[in-house]
mmCIF file of C-alpha atoms in Angstrom:
data_model
loop_
_atom_site.group_PDB
_atom_site.id
_atom_site.type_symbol
_atom_site.label_atom_id
_atom_site.label_comp_id
_atom_site.label_asym_id
_atom_site.label_seq_id
_atom_site.Cartn_x
_atom_site.Cartn_y
_atom_site.Cartn_z
ATOM 1 C CA UNK A 1 128.942 247.845 281.193
ATOM 2 C CA UNK A 2 129.477 247.492 284.824
ATOM 3 C CA UNK A 3 128.149 246.913 288.513
ATOM 4 C CA UNK A 4 127.142 250.217 290.202
ATOM 5 C CA UNK A 5 126.216 249.938 293.771
ATOM 6 C CA UNK A 6 124.171 253.294 294.471
ATOM 7 C CA UNK A 7 123.040 254.248 298.514
ATOM 8 C CA UNK A 8 120.482 256.972 298.956
ATOM 9 C CA UNK A 9 120.034 258.647 302.364
ATOM 10 C CA UNK A 10 116.916 259.455 304.151
ATOM 11 C CA UNK A 11 116.956 263.082 302.870
ATOM 12 C CA UNK A 12 117.006 261.646 299.269
ATOM 13 C CA UNK A 13 114.086 259.708 299.658
ATOM 14 C CA UNK A 14 112.170 261.985 301.992
ATOM 15 C CA UNK A 15 108.998 262.344 300.374
ATOM 16 C CA UNK A 16 106.958 260.858 296.887
ATOM 17 C CA UNK A 17 108.665 263.653 294.909
ATOM 18 C CA UNK A 18 112.514 262.700 295.763
ATOM 19 C CA UNK A 19 111.638 258.924 295.601
ATOM 20 C CA UNK A 20 110.582 259.518 291.964
ATOM 21 C CA UNK A 21 113.768 261.417 291.314
ATOM 22 C CA UNK A 22 115.887 258.708 292.822
ATOM 23 C CA UNK A 23 114.129 256.152 290.589
ATOM 24 C CA UNK A 24 114.950 258.351 287.714
ATOM 25 C CA UNK A 25 118.559 258.290 288.945
ATOM 26 C CA UNK A 26 118.528 254.583 289.124
ATOM 27 C CA UNK A 27 116.873 253.814 285.882
ATOM 28 C CA UNK A 28 118.933 256.276 283.971
ATOM 29 C CA UNK A 29 122.217 254.193 285.306
ATOM 30 C CA UNK A 30 120.499 250.852 284.543
ATOM 31 C CA UNK A 31 119.663 252.346 280.868
ATOM 32 C CA UNK A 32 123.265 252.923 280.377
ATOM 33 C CA UNK A 33 123.677 249.076 280.588
ATOM 34 C CA UNK A 34 124.871 248.605 284.212
ATOM 35 C CA UNK A 35 123.546 246.103 286.642
ATOM 36 C CA UNK A 36 122.351 248.231 289.535
ATOM 37 C CA UNK A 37 121.799 247.438 293.083
ATOM 38 C CA UNK A 38 120.539 250.162 295.409
ATOM 39 C CA UNK A 39 120.729 250.703 299.205
ATOM 40 C CA UNK A 40 118.633 252.982 300.810
ATOM 41 C CA UNK A 41 117.861 254.253 304.298
ATOM 42 C CA UNK A 42 114.809 255.201 306.124
ATOM 43 C CA UNK A 43 112.780 258.430 304.712
ATOM 44 C CA UNK A 44 113.822 261.629 306.314
ATOM 45 C CA UNK A 45 113.037 261.661 310.167
ATOM 46 C CA UNK A 46 111.423 258.166 310.234
ATOM 47 C CA UNK A 47 114.000 256.574 312.335
ATOM 48 C CA UNK A 48 114.083 259.350 315.029
ATOM 49 C CA UNK A 49 110.031 259.299 315.003
ATOM 50 C CA UNK A 50 109.942 255.462 315.612
ATOM 51 C CA UNK A 51 112.308 256.070 318.341
ATOM 52 C CA UNK A 52 109.976 258.564 319.739
ATOM 53 C CA UNK A 53 107.014 256.274 319.624
ATOM 54 C CA UNK A 54 108.930 253.640 321.404
ATOM 55 C CA UNK A 55 109.657 256.183 324.024
ATOM 56 C CA UNK A 56 106.153 256.690 324.380
ATOM 57 C CA UNK A 57 105.248 253.000 325.075
ATOM 58 C CA UNK A 58 108.265 251.706 326.657
ATOM 59 C CA UNK A 59 111.497 253.960 327.384
ATOM 60 C CA UNK A 60 113.007 251.049 328.569
ATOM 61 C CA UNK A 61 112.566 248.760 325.570
ATOM 62 C CA UNK A 62 115.091 246.015 324.957
ATOM 63 C CA UNK A 63 117.881 246.696 322.018
ATOM 64 C CA UNK A 64 116.397 243.602 320.174
ATOM 65 C CA UNK A 65 112.615 245.008 320.090
ATOM 66 C CA UNK A 66 114.158 248.410 319.185
ATOM 67 C CA UNK A 67 115.891 246.908 316.099
ATOM 68 C CA UNK A 68 112.689 244.765 315.339
ATOM 69 C CA UNK A 69 111.008 248.385 315.114
ATOM 70 C CA UNK A 70 113.802 250.349 313.516
ATOM 71 C CA UNK A 71 114.472 248.053 310.528
ATOM 72 C CA UNK A 72 110.875 248.874 309.245
ATOM 73 C CA UNK A 73 111.982 252.388 308.086
ATOM 74 C CA UNK A 74 114.370 251.118 305.464
ATOM 75 C CA UNK A 75 111.538 248.379 304.483
ATOM 76 C CA UNK A 76 109.346 251.183 303.705
ATOM 77 C CA UNK A 77 111.923 253.003 301.570
ATOM 78 C CA UNK A 78 112.890 250.270 299.708
ATOM 79 C CA UNK A 79 109.468 249.088 298.813
ATOM 80 C CA UNK A 80 108.296 252.619 297.640
ATOM 81 C CA UNK A 81 111.344 253.159 295.564
ATOM 82 C CA UNK A 82 110.718 249.556 293.987
ATOM 83 C CA UNK A 83 106.966 250.959 293.428
ATOM 84 C CA UNK A 84 108.593 253.916 291.564
ATOM 85 C CA UNK A 85 110.939 252.107 289.668
ATOM 86 C CA UNK A 86 107.853 249.722 288.300
ATOM 87 C CA UNK A 87 105.915 252.935 287.613
ATOM 88 C CA UNK A 88 108.678 254.047 285.354
ATOM 89 C CA UNK A 89 108.523 250.355 283.433
ATOM 90 C CA UNK A 90 111.762 248.526 284.491
ATOM 91 C CA UNK A 91 112.115 245.360 286.286
ATOM 92 C CA UNK A 92 112.899 245.563 289.927
ATOM 93 C CA UNK A 93 112.752 243.600 293.219
ATOM 94 C CA UNK A 94 113.223 244.677 296.882
ATOM 95 C CA UNK A 95 115.045 242.628 299.487
ATOM 96 C CA UNK A 96 115.587 243.020 302.961
ATOM 97 C CA UNK A 97 118.817 242.942 304.567
ATOM 98 C CA UNK A 98 118.588 239.153 305.509
ATOM 99 C CA UNK A 99 117.320 238.476 302.039
ATOM 100 C CA UNK A 100 120.396 240.120 300.683
ATOM 101 C CA UNK A 101 122.453 237.913 302.552
ATOM 102 C CA UNK A 102 123.612 240.203 305.449
ATOM 103 C CA UNK A 103 124.825 237.942 308.634
ATOM 104 C CA UNK A 104 125.411 239.960 311.650
ATOM 105 C CA UNK A 105 126.898 239.781 315.027
ATOM 106 C CA UNK A 106 123.927 239.823 318.031
ATOM 107 C CA UNK A 107 124.997 243.138 319.275
ATOM 108 C CA UNK A 108 121.571 244.647 318.721
ATOM 109 C CA UNK A 109 121.675 248.233 317.723
ATOM 110 C CA UNK A 110 125.481 248.282 316.778
ATOM 111 C CA UNK A 111 125.573 245.017 315.210
ATOM 112 C CA UNK A 112 128.760 244.126 312.704
ATOM 113 C CA UNK A 113 128.784 242.484 309.487
ATOM 114 C CA UNK A 114 130.046 238.991 310.046
ATOM 115 C CA UNK A 115 129.666 237.812 306.598
ATOM 116 C CA UNK A 116 127.555 238.618 303.004
ATOM 117 C CA UNK A 117 126.210 236.000 301.222
ATOM 118 C CA UNK A 118 124.798 237.950 297.828
ATOM 119 C CA UNK A 119 123.603 234.767 296.128
ATOM 120 C CA UNK A 120 120.227 236.030 295.963
ATOM 121 C CA UNK A 121 121.319 239.396 294.790
ATOM 122 C CA UNK A 122 123.290 237.734 291.643
ATOM 123 C CA UNK A 123 120.160 235.639 290.943
ATOM 124 C CA UNK A 124 118.115 239.044 290.509
ATOM 125 C CA UNK A 125 120.709 240.386 288.638
ATOM 126 C CA UNK A 126 121.167 237.540 286.187
ATOM 127 C CA UNK A 127 117.148 238.196 285.383
ATOM 128 C CA UNK A 128 118.116 241.826 284.570
ATOM 129 C CA UNK A 129 116.462 243.006 287.750
ATOM 130 C CA UNK A 130 117.376 246.308 289.421
ATOM 131 C CA UNK A 131 117.917 245.317 293.353
ATOM 132 C CA UNK A 132 116.726 247.560 295.936
ATOM 133 C CA UNK A 133 118.307 246.435 299.465
ATOM 134 C CA UNK A 134 117.452 247.841 302.569
ATOM 135 C CA UNK A 135 120.296 249.494 304.278
ATOM 136 C CA UNK A 136 121.485 249.530 307.987
ATOM 137 C CA UNK A 137 120.333 245.920 308.742
ATOM 138 C CA UNK A 138 120.973 242.043 308.653
ATOM 139 C CA UNK A 139 119.926 239.012 310.465
ATOM 140 C CA UNK A 140 122.007 237.249 313.443
ATOM 141 C CA UNK A 141 122.360 233.611 314.437
ATOM 142 C CA UNK A 142 119.484 233.563 315.990
ATOM 143 C CA UNK A 143 117.440 234.848 313.074
ATOM 144 C CA UNK A 144 116.872 237.880 314.816
ATOM 145 C CA UNK A 145 116.508 241.359 312.916
ATOM 146 C CA UNK A 146 119.715 243.784 313.888
ATOM 147 C CA UNK A 147 120.610 246.822 312.872
ATOM 148 C CA UNK A 148 124.180 248.369 312.073
ATOM 149 C CA UNK A 149 123.865 251.707 313.876
ATOM 150 C CA UNK A 150 123.842 255.054 312.771
ATOM 151 C CA UNK A 151 125.199 255.465 309.391
ATOM 152 C CA UNK A 152 124.917 252.074 308.769
ATOM 153 C CA UNK A 153 123.373 252.058 305.199
ATOM 154 C CA UNK A 154 126.696 253.513 304.173
ATOM 155 C CA UNK A 155 128.283 250.325 305.385
ATOM 156 C CA UNK A 156 125.776 247.990 303.855
ATOM 157 C CA UNK A 157 126.419 249.741 300.499
ATOM 158 C CA UNK A 158 130.204 249.383 300.703
ATOM 159 C CA UNK A 159 129.897 245.626 301.726
ATOM 160 C CA UNK A 160 127.891 245.005 298.868
ATOM 161 C CA UNK A 161 130.313 246.836 296.744
ATOM 162 C CA UNK A 162 133.110 245.000 298.181
ATOM 163 C CA UNK A 163 132.053 241.374 297.950
ATOM 164 C CA UNK A 164 130.624 241.879 294.565
ATOM 165 C CA UNK A 165 133.545 243.781 293.271
ATOM 166 C CA UNK A 166 131.174 246.661 291.900
ATOM 167 C CA UNK A 167 133.003 248.986 289.530
ATOM 168 C CA UNK A 168 131.875 252.040 291.782
ATOM 169 C CA UNK A 169 129.914 252.708 294.768
ATOM 170 C CA UNK A 170 128.160 255.939 294.987
ATOM 171 C CA UNK A 171 127.041 257.416 297.727
ATOM 172 C CA UNK A 172 124.103 259.882 297.087
ATOM 173 C CA UNK A 173 123.314 262.685 299.611
ATOM 174 C CA UNK A 174 121.962 266.246 299.616
ATOM 175 C CA UNK A 175 125.259 268.030 299.211
ATOM 176 C CA UNK A 176 127.278 267.952 296.040
ATOM 177 C CA UNK A 177 130.465 265.857 297.640
ATOM 178 C CA UNK A 178 133.035 266.367 300.130
ATOM 179 C CA UNK A 179 133.596 269.998 301.100
ATOM 180 C CA UNK A 180 136.577 271.767 302.929
ATOM 181 C CA UNK A 181 134.039 272.438 305.568
ATOM 182 C CA UNK A 182 130.157 272.255 305.960
ATOM 183 C CA UNK A 183 128.831 274.321 303.163
ATOM 184 C CA UNK A 184 125.690 274.847 304.805
ATOM 185 C CA UNK A 185 127.792 277.020 307.461
ATOM 186 C CA UNK A 186 130.836 278.037 305.776
ATOM 187 C CA UNK A 187 129.884 280.230 302.806
ATOM 188 C CA UNK A 188 133.564 279.802 301.347
ATOM 189 C CA UNK A 189 133.746 276.073 301.473
ATOM 190 C CA UNK A 190 135.031 274.486 298.356
ATOM 191 C CA UNK A 191 134.278 271.016 296.896
ATOM 192 C CA UNK A 192 136.993 268.625 296.570
ATOM 193 C CA UNK A 193 137.441 266.730 293.161
ATOM 194 C CA UNK A 194 139.114 263.949 295.022
ATOM 195 C CA UNK A 195 140.296 262.993 298.634
ATOM 196 C CA UNK A 196 142.035 259.887 299.945
ATOM 197 C CA UNK A 197 140.819 257.253 302.262
ATOM 198 C CA UNK A 198 142.769 258.190 305.068
ATOM 199 C CA UNK A 199 141.614 262.080 305.030
ATOM 200 C CA UNK A 200 138.311 260.686 304.521
ATOM 201 C CA UNK A 201 138.095 258.622 307.443
ATOM 202 C CA UNK A 202 139.642 261.446 309.685
ATOM 203 C CA UNK A 203 137.160 263.961 308.383
ATOM 204 C CA UNK A 204 134.292 261.251 308.992
ATOM 205 C CA UNK A 205 135.512 260.442 312.518
ATOM 206 C CA UNK A 206 135.980 263.935 313.355
ATOM 207 C CA UNK A 207 132.262 265.009 312.858
ATOM 208 C CA UNK A 208 131.958 265.640 309.138
ATOM 209 C CA UNK A 209 128.700 263.868 308.428
ATOM 210 C CA UNK A 210 129.071 263.468 304.760
ATOM 211 C CA UNK A 211 130.299 259.579 305.057
ATOM 212 C CA UNK A 212 130.096 256.966 307.993
ATOM 213 C CA UNK A 213 133.508 256.108 309.403
ATOM 214 C CA UNK A 214 132.866 252.436 309.287
ATOM 215 C CA UNK A 215 131.984 252.613 305.483
ATOM 216 C CA UNK A 216 135.239 254.497 304.642
ATOM 217 C CA UNK A 217 137.304 251.938 306.637
ATOM 218 C CA UNK A 218 135.731 248.953 304.634
ATOM 219 C CA UNK A 219 136.112 250.887 301.397
ATOM 220 C CA UNK A 220 139.797 251.258 302.109
ATOM 221 C CA UNK A 221 140.412 247.652 303.030
ATOM 222 C CA UNK A 222 138.828 246.324 300.030
ATOM 223 C CA UNK A 223 139.842 248.918 297.832
ATOM 224 C CA UNK A 224 136.293 250.078 296.744
ATOM 225 C CA UNK A 225 136.349 253.380 294.984
ATOM 226 C CA UNK A 226 133.527 255.720 296.627
ATOM 227 C CA UNK A 227 131.861 258.726 294.822
ATOM 228 C CA UNK A 228 130.035 261.309 297.235
ATOM 229 C CA UNK A 229 127.701 263.032 294.844
ATOM 230 C CA UNK A 230 124.188 264.624 295.215
ATOM 231 C CA UNK A 231 120.746 263.190 294.377
ATOM 232 C CA UNK A 232 119.425 266.691 293.908
ATOM 233 C CA UNK A 233 121.570 268.410 291.543
ATOM 234 C CA UNK A 234 123.238 265.526 289.897
ATOM 235 C CA UNK A 235 126.583 267.335 289.774
ATOM 236 C CA UNK A 236 129.964 265.852 289.680
ATOM 237 C CA UNK A 237 131.088 264.712 293.066
ATOM 238 C CA UNK A 238 133.907 263.696 295.063
ATOM 239 C CA UNK A 239 135.887 260.641 294.443
ATOM 240 C CA UNK A 240 137.429 258.883 297.557
ATOM 241 C CA UNK A 241 140.272 256.618 296.615
ATOM 242 C CA UNK A 242 143.722 255.518 297.875
ATOM 243 C CA UNK A 243 145.920 258.015 295.954
ATOM 244 C CA UNK A 244 144.985 261.811 295.117
ATOM 245 C CA UNK A 245 147.237 264.367 293.745
ATOM 246 C CA UNK A 246 146.950 266.956 296.511
ATOM 247 C CA UNK A 247 150.275 268.178 296.894
ATOM 248 C CA UNK A 248 149.000 272.071 296.580
ATOM 249 C CA UNK A 249 146.760 271.299 299.494
ATOM 250 C CA UNK A 250 147.973 271.920 302.830
ATOM 251 C CA UNK A 251 144.662 270.635 304.499
ATOM 252 C CA UNK A 252 141.781 268.824 302.774
ATOM 253 C CA UNK A 253 139.067 270.129 305.081
ATOM 254 C CA UNK A 254 137.837 271.777 308.639
ATOM 255 C CA UNK A 255 135.735 269.625 310.672
ATOM 256 C CA UNK A 256 133.485 269.958 313.810
ATOM 257 C CA UNK A 257 132.072 267.624 316.532
ATOM 258 C CA UNK A 258 130.045 269.416 319.166
ATOM 259 C CA UNK A 259 129.065 265.810 320.556
ATOM 260 C CA UNK A 260 131.749 265.669 322.901
ATOM 261 C CA UNK A 261 132.502 265.880 326.815
ATOM 262 C CA UNK A 262 135.690 266.311 328.519
ATOM 263 C CA UNK A 263 136.624 264.471 331.722
ATOM 264 C CA UNK A 264 139.366 265.316 334.056
ATOM 265 C CA UNK A 265 140.544 263.007 336.883
ATOM 266 C CA UNK A 266 142.415 265.373 339.541
ATOM 267 C CA UNK A 267 144.933 264.294 341.898
ATOM 268 C CA UNK A 268 145.705 260.728 340.577
ATOM 269 C CA UNK A 269 148.876 259.350 342.285
ATOM 270 C CA UNK A 270 151.767 259.364 340.222
ATOM 271 C CA UNK A 271 152.587 255.746 340.070
ATOM 272 C CA UNK A 272 152.623 253.077 337.343
ATOM 273 C CA UNK A 273 149.557 251.221 335.855
ATOM 274 C CA UNK A 274 146.805 253.836 337.004
ATOM 275 C CA UNK A 275 146.082 255.279 333.383
ATOM 276 C CA UNK A 276 145.771 251.572 332.439
ATOM 277 C CA UNK A 277 143.405 250.667 335.122
ATOM 278 C CA UNK A 278 141.029 253.796 334.139
ATOM 279 C CA UNK A 279 140.990 253.308 330.604
ATOM 280 C CA UNK A 280 140.612 249.484 330.500
ATOM 281 C CA UNK A 281 137.419 249.799 332.661
ATOM 282 C CA UNK A 282 136.021 252.414 329.910
ATOM 283 C CA UNK A 283 137.086 249.876 327.147
ATOM 284 C CA UNK A 284 135.306 247.257 328.706
ATOM 285 C CA UNK A 285 132.210 249.018 328.670
ATOM 286 C CA UNK A 286 132.855 250.033 324.607
ATOM 287 C CA UNK A 287 133.446 253.563 325.626
ATOM 288 C CA UNK A 288 136.042 255.064 323.240
ATOM 289 C CA UNK A 289 138.395 257.609 324.468
ATOM 290 C CA UNK A 290 139.734 260.145 322.033
ATOM 291 C CA UNK A 291 141.920 263.011 323.174
ATOM 292 C CA UNK A 292 144.112 262.341 326.012
ATOM 293 C CA UNK A 293 146.283 264.826 328.216
ATOM 294 C CA UNK A 294 148.299 263.962 331.186
ATOM 295 C CA UNK A 295 149.752 266.665 333.281
ATOM 296 C CA UNK A 296 153.478 266.368 334.503
ATOM 297 C CA UNK A 297 153.812 264.945 338.117
ATOM 298 C CA UNK A 298 153.735 267.298 340.711
ATOM 299 C CA UNK A 299 153.565 266.526 344.422
ATOM 300 C CA UNK A 300 153.407 263.158 343.815
ATOM 301 C CA UNK A 301 150.051 263.405 341.913
ATOM 302 C CA UNK A 302 148.970 264.163 338.224
ATOM 303 C CA UNK A 303 145.709 265.122 336.318
ATOM 304 C CA UNK A 304 144.348 262.781 333.484
ATOM 305 C CA UNK A 305 142.169 264.526 331.043
ATOM 306 C CA UNK A 306 140.325 262.962 328.115
ATOM 307 C CA UNK A 307 137.347 263.279 325.920
ATOM 308 C CA UNK A 308 134.421 260.905 324.930
ATOM 309 C CA UNK A 309 131.405 261.106 322.699
ATOM 310 C CA UNK A 310 128.519 262.831 324.509
ATOM 311 C CA UNK A 311 126.491 259.783 324.226
ATOM 312 C CA UNK A 312 128.885 257.965 326.639
ATOM 313 C CA UNK A 313 128.981 260.631 329.051
ATOM 314 C CA UNK A 314 126.617 259.007 331.754
ATOM 315 C CA UNK A 315 128.378 255.596 331.263
ATOM 316 C CA UNK A 316 131.778 257.196 331.936
ATOM 317 C CA UNK A 317 130.386 258.835 334.960
ATOM 318 C CA UNK A 318 128.829 255.667 336.310
ATOM 319 C CA UNK A 319 132.191 254.081 335.803
ATOM 320 C CA UNK A 320 134.535 256.598 337.099
ATOM 321 C CA UNK A 321 132.609 258.294 339.999
ATOM 322 C CA UNK A 322 133.016 255.056 342.485
ATOM 323 C CA UNK A 323 136.407 254.582 341.226
ATOM 324 C CA UNK A 324 137.863 257.914 341.694
ATOM 325 C CA UNK A 325 138.494 257.158 345.859
ATOM 326 C CA UNK A 326 139.794 253.814 345.007
ATOM 327 C CA UNK A 327 142.469 255.282 342.789
ATOM 328 C CA UNK A 328 143.189 257.731 345.461
ATOM 329 C CA UNK A 329 142.450 260.882 343.263
ATOM 330 C CA UNK A 330 141.085 264.047 344.567
ATOM 331 C CA UNK A 331 137.936 264.247 342.056
ATOM 332 C CA UNK A 332 136.335 263.871 338.897
ATOM 333 C CA UNK A 333 135.149 266.759 336.867
ATOM 334 C CA UNK A 334 133.644 266.728 333.464
ATOM 335 C CA UNK A 335 132.116 269.243 330.808
ATOM 336 C CA UNK A 336 129.894 268.603 327.786
ATOM 337 C CA UNK A 337 129.796 272.442 326.673
ATOM 338 C CA UNK A 338 132.841 271.851 324.660
ATOM 339 C CA UNK A 339 133.624 271.004 320.823
ATOM 340 C CA UNK A 340 136.404 269.325 318.992
ATOM 341 C CA UNK A 341 137.510 271.311 315.922
ATOM 342 C CA UNK A 342 140.118 269.565 313.333
ATOM 343 C CA UNK A 343 142.002 270.041 310.508
ATOM 344 C CA UNK A 344 142.816 267.137 308.116
ATOM 345 C CA UNK A 345 145.299 266.818 305.533
ATOM 346 C CA UNK A 346 147.950 264.445 303.876
ATOM 347 C CA UNK A 347 149.940 267.690 302.921
ATOM 348 C CA UNK A 348 150.521 268.418 306.604
ATOM 349 C CA UNK A 349 153.419 265.904 306.361
ATOM 350 C CA UNK A 350 155.423 267.887 303.897
ATOM 351 C CA UNK A 351 154.594 271.543 305.222
ATOM 352 C CA UNK A 352 155.850 272.971 308.237
ATOM 353 C CA UNK A 353 153.977 275.689 310.342
ATOM 354 C CA UNK A 354 150.570 274.180 309.788
ATOM 355 C CA UNK A 355 149.660 273.886 313.514
ATOM 356 C CA UNK A 356 151.090 277.401 313.944
ATOM 357 C CA UNK A 357 148.496 278.708 311.337
ATOM 358 C CA UNK A 358 145.787 276.910 313.122
ATOM 359 C CA UNK A 359 146.724 278.408 316.752
ATOM 360 C CA UNK A 360 147.016 281.814 314.981
ATOM 361 C CA UNK A 361 143.665 281.649 313.527
ATOM 362 C CA UNK A 362 142.075 280.889 316.854
ATOM 363 C CA UNK A 363 143.965 283.558 318.636
ATOM 364 C CA UNK A 364 143.014 286.130 316.169
ATOM 365 C CA UNK A 365 139.660 285.284 317.011
ATOM 366 C CA UNK A 366 140.394 285.361 320.645
ATOM 367 C CA UNK A 367 139.403 281.241 320.949
ATOM 368 C CA UNK A 368 141.096 279.629 323.839
ATOM 369 C CA UNK A 369 142.220 276.100 323.445
ATOM 370 C CA UNK A 370 141.911 273.527 326.143
ATOM 371 C CA UNK A 371 143.494 270.598 324.856
ATOM 372 C CA UNK A 372 145.191 269.550 321.493
ATOM 373 C CA UNK A 373 145.914 266.260 319.712
ATOM 374 C CA UNK A 374 147.995 265.642 316.647
ATOM 375 C CA UNK A 375 148.756 263.032 313.960
ATOM 376 C CA UNK A 376 150.575 262.721 310.676
ATOM 377 C CA UNK A 377 147.528 264.062 308.850
ATOM 378 C CA UNK A 378 145.398 265.620 311.624
ATOM 379 C CA UNK A 379 145.396 268.309 314.319
ATOM 380 C CA UNK A 380 142.424 268.691 316.512
ATOM 381 C CA UNK A 381 141.817 270.979 319.301
ATOM 382 C CA UNK A 382 139.343 271.144 322.137
ATOM 383 C CA UNK A 383 137.371 274.589 322.738
ATOM 384 C CA UNK A 384 134.241 275.900 324.235
ATOM 385 C CA UNK A 385 131.166 275.020 322.294
ATOM 386 C CA UNK A 386 130.201 278.542 322.152
ATOM 387 C CA UNK A 387 133.017 279.493 319.846
ATOM 388 C CA UNK A 388 132.826 276.121 317.611
ATOM 389 C CA UNK A 389 131.333 277.806 314.530
ATOM 390 C CA UNK A 390 133.379 281.044 314.835
ATOM 391 C CA UNK A 391 136.596 278.641 315.008
ATOM 392 C CA UNK A 392 135.775 276.514 311.879
ATOM 393 C CA UNK A 393 135.421 279.892 310.013
ATOM 394 C CA UNK A 394 138.422 281.204 311.183
ATOM 395 C CA UNK A 395 140.396 278.128 310.657
ATOM 396 C CA UNK A 396 139.121 277.890 306.909
ATOM 397 C CA UNK A 397 139.510 281.361 306.149
ATOM 398 C CA UNK A 398 143.376 281.165 307.294
ATOM 399 C CA UNK A 399 143.956 278.217 305.053
ATOM 400 C CA UNK A 400 141.597 278.432 301.982
ATOM 401 C CA UNK A 401 142.608 281.610 300.477
ATOM 402 C CA UNK A 402 143.976 281.971 297.008
ATOM 403 C CA UNK A 403 147.583 282.446 298.115
ATOM 404 C CA UNK A 404 147.621 279.414 300.750
ATOM 405 C CA UNK A 405 145.873 277.052 298.304
ATOM 406 C CA UNK A 406 148.284 277.823 295.612
ATOM 407 C CA UNK A 407 151.261 277.241 297.441
#
């Protein structure tokens, strides 16, 4: 029939019962006449547990040794799943990332895939084997094990699907697809039948945890059709592809990211080049800046505010604290008790007033907006973290009512 790549996250292989359930899904796909490549993540909280063990031994362990440790999680999942498939009577082989042909950069803990040479995978498929590959990992030019960062198993799966021109890449998770909001927190959240790459990429970047944003970027680049689907219910999932008929939808979803921090540099001299100097220093340390707001100059100065991921907060402080005086600025202030709430949708381009509706929902819930950022298919606001869940619910209710959806 075709080549299907299936990726299973940690919750899908969390225990023996779920591993056997995954084996049943995989073998059912194989019985339909498909070649099947499976990519697995570490079981449940294995990665977090391994990190905790490392902290007990050496809180300052090198990233190289951390990668050596963390790759063990996926190896356990791959071998256990292969054993389960063997038990069901099907031919199978498990491969580590390097055996599957993943060659990466040497940025331990956040490596990038430089090339994928899938000859071994092809040989095993030619033998009619189901191939189980460890996600999240590869090997660099020094033959050291590397990891691709959080969510890297999604990227591994899409890379295989792209290089091998798979008919579909299925991302199995513990939810039934992509929803208009987190269904575990917003009861009225609706599952989408389809969503565009651009919309999915925005949602993934803005805090929706269904897909890793790097994997969506790669899928768009190479035209890999994705399906987000539940490994627990096996209900029809959500297709992520280039074009979707979404004309009747103002927005596709509401996302929340509470792992952000806001910085403000107060009293920056109002002269050319200082913004460049500030953000180039952050960029040199791989700190990504998101929302940026610059005040109108007054008394020869201006204020520059921006957000970064909370994990980069200390790095940002270390970089900018000694630099404020050199800039001639008054002070540096920061706040990590904030959250970014966003709406995403291609329909916003052709429907005026979407921002007003979002702001109205926040006003009606007495939620104050600190910063605003917009693009053609996205509007994000920065608010107090204590208001984040209420904001998502209020915005979702404003847009996803029968009258609005049917516009």
